[in-house]
mmCIF file of C-alpha atoms in Angstrom:
data_model
loop_
_atom_site.group_PDB
_atom_site.id
_atom_site.type_symbol
_atom_site.label_atom_id
_atom_site.label_comp_id
_atom_site.label_asym_id
_atom_site.label_seq_id
_atom_site.Cartn_x
_atom_site.Cartn_y
_atom_site.Cartn_z
ATOM 1 C CA UNK T 1 0.488 5.797 13.975
ATOM 2 C CA UNK T 2 -0.715 8.352 11.477
ATOM 3 C CA UNK T 3 -3.872 10.453 11.391
ATOM 4 C CA UNK T 4 -4.150 9.689 7.671
ATOM 5 C CA UNK T 5 -7.554 7.973 7.336
ATOM 6 C CA UNK T 6 -6.261 5.651 4.605
ATOM 7 C CA UNK T 7 -3.523 4.356 6.945
ATOM 8 C CA UNK T 8 -5.638 3.743 10.025
ATOM 9 C CA UNK T 9 -6.033 0.654 12.189
ATOM 10 C CA UNK T 10 -8.411 -1.003 9.725
ATOM 11 C CA UNK T 11 -5.717 -0.683 7.021
ATOM 12 C CA UNK T 12 -3.228 -2.352 9.360
ATOM 13 C CA UNK T 13 -5.682 -5.156 10.133
ATOM 14 C CA UNK T 14 -6.302 -5.815 6.426
ATOM 15 C CA UNK T 15 -2.561 -5.858 5.715
ATOM 16 C CA UNK T 16 -1.997 -8.309 8.592
ATOM 17 C CA UNK T 17 -4.774 -10.588 7.311
ATOM 18 C CA UNK T 18 -3.363 -10.585 3.764
ATOM 19 C CA UNK T 19 0.190 -11.077 5.034
ATOM 20 C CA UNK T 20 -0.848 -14.080 7.135
ATOM 21 C CA UNK T 21 -2.600 -15.624 4.138
ATOM 22 C CA UNK T 22 0.358 -15.020 1.821
ATOM 23 C CA UNK T 23 2.795 -16.329 4.464
ATOM 24 C CA UNK T 24 0.917 -19.611 4.658
ATOM 25 C CA UNK T 25 0.866 -19.923 0.856
ATOM 26 C CA UNK T 26 4.600 -19.148 0.631
ATOM 27 C CA UNK T 27 5.696 -21.104 3.732
ATOM 28 C CA UNK T 28 7.287 -17.955 5.173
ATOM 29 C CA UNK T 29 8.319 -17.203 8.753
ATOM 30 C CA UNK T 30 5.304 -15.909 10.677
ATOM 31 C CA UNK T 31 7.714 -14.634 13.364
ATOM 32 C CA UNK T 32 8.873 -12.047 10.811
ATOM 33 C CA UNK T 33 5.775 -11.471 8.671
ATOM 34 C CA UNK T 34 3.230 -10.881 11.436
ATOM 35 C CA UNK T 35 5.081 -8.269 13.530
ATOM 36 C CA UNK T 36 6.303 -6.531 10.363
ATOM 37 C CA UNK T 37 2.741 -6.332 9.038
ATOM 38 C CA UNK T 38 1.365 -5.032 12.344
ATOM 39 C CA UNK T 39 4.082 -2.377 12.655
ATOM 40 C CA UNK T 40 4.744 -1.459 9.012
ATOM 41 C CA UNK T 41 3.070 1.955 9.391
ATOM 42 C CA UNK T 42 3.901 2.628 13.051
ATOM 43 C CA UNK T 43 5.530 5.791 11.717
ATOM 44 C CA UNK T 44 3.938 7.159 8.559
ATOM 45 C CA UNK T 45 4.600 10.666 7.347
ATOM 46 C CA UNK T 46 1.826 12.457 5.414
ATOM 47 C CA UNK T 47 1.741 11.957 1.623
ATOM 48 C CA UNK T 48 2.796 15.558 1.031
ATOM 49 C CA UNK T 49 5.667 15.526 3.570
ATOM 50 C CA UNK T 50 9.107 16.141 1.995
ATOM 51 C CA UNK T 51 10.551 13.169 3.914
ATOM 52 C CA UNK T 52 7.694 10.782 2.999
ATOM 53 C CA UNK T 53 10.140 8.441 1.235
ATOM 54 C CA UNK T 54 11.817 7.836 4.632
ATOM 55 C CA UNK T 55 8.636 6.767 6.447
ATOM 56 C CA UNK T 56 9.343 3.057 6.135
ATOM 57 C CA UNK T 57 12.889 3.450 7.456
ATOM 58 C CA UNK T 58 11.570 5.406 10.428
ATOM 59 C CA UNK T 59 8.859 2.773 10.930
ATOM 60 C CA UNK T 60 11.512 0.028 10.921
ATOM 61 C CA UNK T 61 13.378 1.809 13.708
ATOM 62 C CA UNK T 62 10.174 2.445 15.659
ATOM 63 C CA UNK T 63 9.047 -1.159 15.288
ATOM 64 C CA UNK T 64 12.261 -2.529 16.754
ATOM 65 C CA UNK T 65 11.879 -0.199 19.752
ATOM 66 C CA UNK T 66 8.382 -1.584 20.350
ATOM 67 C CA UNK T 67 9.476 -5.192 19.897
ATOM 68 C CA UNK T 68 12.489 -4.750 22.176
ATOM 69 C CA UNK T 69 10.226 -3.342 24.891
ATOM 70 C CA UNK T 70 8.120 -6.516 24.841
ATOM 71 C CA UNK T 71 11.210 -8.761 24.698
ATOM 72 C CA UNK T 72 10.452 -10.085 21.230
ATOM 73 C CA UNK T 73 13.280 -12.411 20.086
ATOM 74 C CA UNK T 74 15.954 -10.145 18.621
ATOM 75 C CA UNK T 75 17.080 -12.875 16.242
ATOM 76 C CA UNK T 76 14.256 -11.662 13.940
ATOM 77 C CA UNK T 77 14.954 -7.910 14.201
ATOM 78 C CA UNK T 78 17.015 -7.529 11.014
ATOM 79 C CA UNK T 79 14.461 -9.396 8.908
ATOM 80 C CA UNK T 80 11.551 -7.479 10.438
ATOM 81 C CA UNK T 81 13.314 -4.157 9.848
ATOM 82 C CA UNK T 82 13.987 -5.051 6.220
ATOM 83 C CA UNK T 83 10.386 -6.188 5.668
ATOM 84 C CA UNK T 84 9.083 -2.885 7.045
ATOM 85 C CA UNK T 85 11.564 -0.767 5.094
ATOM 86 C CA UNK T 86 10.854 -2.608 1.831
ATOM 87 C CA UNK T 87 7.052 -2.433 2.061
ATOM 88 C CA UNK T 88 6.897 1.179 0.900
ATOM 89 C CA UNK T 89 6.246 2.029 -2.738
ATOM 90 C CA UNK T 90 7.917 5.432 -2.409
ATOM 91 C CA UNK T 91 11.029 4.013 -0.705
ATOM 92 C CA UNK T 92 11.655 1.843 -3.791
ATOM 93 C CA UNK T 93 13.470 -0.903 -1.844
ATOM 94 C CA UNK T 94 13.574 -4.357 -3.423
ATOM 95 C CA UNK T 95 12.610 -7.111 -0.939
ATOM 96 C CA UNK T 96 15.518 -9.495 -0.264
ATOM 97 C CA UNK T 97 13.472 -12.127 1.572
ATOM 98 C CA UNK T 98 10.157 -13.858 1.006
ATOM 99 C CA UNK T 99 8.919 -12.313 4.261
ATOM 100 C CA UNK T 100 9.672 -8.783 3.006
ATOM 101 C CA UNK T 101 8.059 -9.637 -0.335
ATOM 102 C CA UNK T 102 4.924 -10.795 1.477
ATOM 103 C CA UNK T 103 4.604 -7.640 3.587
ATOM 104 C CA UNK T 104 5.124 -5.513 0.476
ATOM 105 C CA UNK T 105 2.454 -7.463 -1.440
ATOM 106 C CA UNK T 106 0.018 -7.332 1.469
ATOM 107 C CA UNK T 107 0.359 -3.564 1.793
ATOM 108 C CA UNK T 108 -0.015 -3.024 -1.960
ATOM 109 C CA UNK T 109 -3.061 -5.289 -2.150
ATOM 110 C CA UNK T 110 -4.821 -2.894 0.224
ATOM 111 C CA UNK T 111 -4.437 -0.139 -2.395
ATOM 112 C CA UNK T 112 -6.423 -2.171 -4.938
ATOM 113 C CA UNK T 113 -10.034 -3.253 -5.419
ATOM 114 C CA UNK T 114 -13.034 -1.692 -3.724
ATOM 115 C CA UNK T 115 -11.053 -0.817 -0.619
ATOM 116 C CA UNK T 116 -8.350 0.715 -2.807
ATOM 117 C CA UNK T 117 -10.905 2.951 -4.509
ATOM 118 C CA UNK T 118 -12.262 4.074 -1.144
ATOM 119 C CA UNK T 119 -8.769 4.734 0.228
ATOM 120 C CA UNK T 120 -7.797 6.646 -2.914
ATOM 121 C CA UNK T 121 -10.803 8.924 -2.470
ATOM 122 C CA UNK T 122 -9.943 9.408 1.211
ATOM 123 C CA UNK T 123 -6.390 10.465 0.414
ATOM 124 C CA UNK T 124 -7.512 12.717 -2.446
ATOM 125 C CA UNK T 125 -9.863 14.473 -0.055
ATOM 126 C CA UNK T 126 -6.918 15.348 2.200
ATOM 127 C CA UNK T 127 -5.435 17.247 -0.782
ATOM 128 C CA UNK T 128 -8.794 18.810 -1.673
ATOM 129 C CA UNK T 129 -8.428 17.099 -5.041
ATOM 130 C CA UNK T 130 -11.336 16.890 -7.449
ATOM 131 C CA UNK T 131 -12.603 13.469 -8.525
ATOM 132 C CA UNK T 132 -11.561 13.956 -12.169
ATOM 133 C CA UNK T 133 -10.582 16.600 -14.716
ATOM 134 C CA UNK T 134 -13.580 17.941 -16.621
ATOM 135 C CA UNK T 135 -11.467 18.387 -19.748
ATOM 136 C CA UNK T 136 -9.831 14.940 -19.789
ATOM 137 C CA UNK T 137 -11.191 12.724 -16.980
ATOM 138 C CA UNK T 138 -9.104 9.649 -17.866
ATOM 139 C CA UNK T 139 -5.728 11.227 -18.697
ATOM 140 C CA UNK T 140 -5.867 10.435 -22.396
ATOM 141 C CA UNK T 141 -4.136 13.626 -23.576
ATOM 142 C CA UNK T 142 -2.495 15.127 -20.498
ATOM 143 C CA UNK T 143 0.033 14.329 -17.776
ATOM 144 C CA UNK T 144 -1.216 12.642 -14.612
ATOM 145 C CA UNK T 145 -1.805 14.985 -11.695
ATOM 146 C CA UNK T 146 -2.970 12.930 -8.731
ATOM 147 C CA UNK T 147 -2.622 15.888 -6.367
ATOM 148 C CA UNK T 148 -5.373 17.652 -8.332
ATOM 149 C CA UNK T 149 -7.527 14.688 -9.491
ATOM 150 C CA UNK T 150 -8.339 11.439 -7.707
ATOM 151 C CA UNK T 151 -8.821 9.364 -10.869
ATOM 152 C CA UNK T 152 -5.303 10.267 -12.020
ATOM 153 C CA UNK T 153 -3.879 8.252 -9.119
ATOM 154 C CA UNK T 154 -5.285 5.083 -10.686
ATOM 155 C CA UNK T 155 -3.062 5.676 -13.722
ATOM 156 C CA UNK T 156 -0.117 7.246 -11.930
ATOM 157 C CA UNK T 157 0.320 4.422 -9.403
ATOM 158 C CA UNK T 158 -2.512 2.008 -8.649
ATOM 159 C CA UNK T 159 -2.675 0.263 -12.038
ATOM 160 C CA UNK T 160 1.097 -0.304 -11.864
ATOM 161 C CA UNK T 161 0.909 -2.255 -8.598
ATOM 162 C CA UNK T 162 -0.244 -5.530 -10.178
ATOM 163 C CA UNK T 163 3.092 -5.793 -12.004
ATOM 164 C CA UNK T 164 5.068 -5.238 -8.793
ATOM 165 C CA UNK T 165 3.656 -8.226 -6.916
ATOM 166 C CA UNK T 166 6.282 -10.668 -5.684
ATOM 167 C CA UNK T 167 4.214 -13.723 -4.738
ATOM 168 C CA UNK T 168 1.826 -15.897 -6.709
ATOM 169 C CA UNK T 169 -0.955 -15.232 -4.201
ATOM 170 C CA UNK T 170 -0.282 -11.494 -4.446
ATOM 171 C CA UNK T 171 -0.339 -11.566 -8.250
ATOM 172 C CA UNK T 172 -3.656 -13.422 -8.347
ATOM 173 C CA UNK T 173 -5.330 -11.087 -5.872
ATOM 174 C CA UNK T 174 -3.877 -7.975 -7.528
ATOM 175 C CA UNK T 175 -5.150 -9.102 -10.936
ATOM 176 C CA UNK T 176 -8.669 -9.602 -9.568
ATOM 177 C CA UNK T 177 -8.718 -6.273 -7.737
ATOM 178 C CA UNK T 178 -7.219 -4.326 -10.636
ATOM 179 C CA UNK T 179 -9.901 -5.700 -12.953
ATOM 180 C CA UNK T 180 -12.539 -4.478 -10.482
ATOM 181 C CA UNK T 181 -10.989 -0.997 -10.511
ATOM 182 C CA UNK T 182 -10.928 -0.903 -14.312
ATOM 183 C CA UNK T 183 -14.606 -1.846 -14.276
ATOM 184 C CA UNK T 184 -15.251 1.003 -11.852
ATOM 185 C CA UNK T 185 -13.562 3.493 -14.185
ATOM 186 C CA UNK T 186 -15.510 2.116 -17.166
ATOM 187 C CA UNK T 187 -18.747 2.670 -15.265
ATOM 188 C CA UNK T 188 -17.602 6.125 -14.178
ATOM 189 C CA UNK T 189 -16.887 6.963 -17.818
ATOM 190 C CA UNK T 190 -20.381 5.793 -18.813
ATOM 191 C CA UNK T 191 -21.946 7.984 -16.156
ATOM 192 C CA UNK T 192 -19.831 11.039 -17.019
ATOM 193 C CA UNK T 193 -20.578 10.764 -20.745
ATOM 194 C CA UNK T 194 -24.372 10.365 -20.421
#
């Protein structure tokens, strides 16, 4: 488990809850979805680590060690490993099963909406990033720099997540949460420009 405050136990619990809901809607195997959701971040390298893109592969290996220790049925190990490896945005692995698609959607949903805004601010604080650029707060005439400015991460990644959703339930929830985030930025713009 990581010390990253945006990937803490409450993040895991929210991902598990979303994954369970999506699994019911998609008639997926709970024997794969639930352990994969619980263990998807059992190894999570910091955002600025040079091997960050390998976190999900390491987590897949770590998860199987944990599951083997508790005698979880090994018939599900390959599917669980794939679901954990494919959940990561930075790993860029396409889910091959509905169970992997669900875990990926559930993790990405937690980056959106009110909780997504809060988590984005938490992560930005670990980089000592400012909330926004004074010269161009909403990246209208400059490149995104989410290491320097929190708001840039909305444009660099978060607003792209809605179009990566694999399930109908994920798409609906992502649309709702993305709209909330756009409303937040509109209000932020109003307050900045007063």
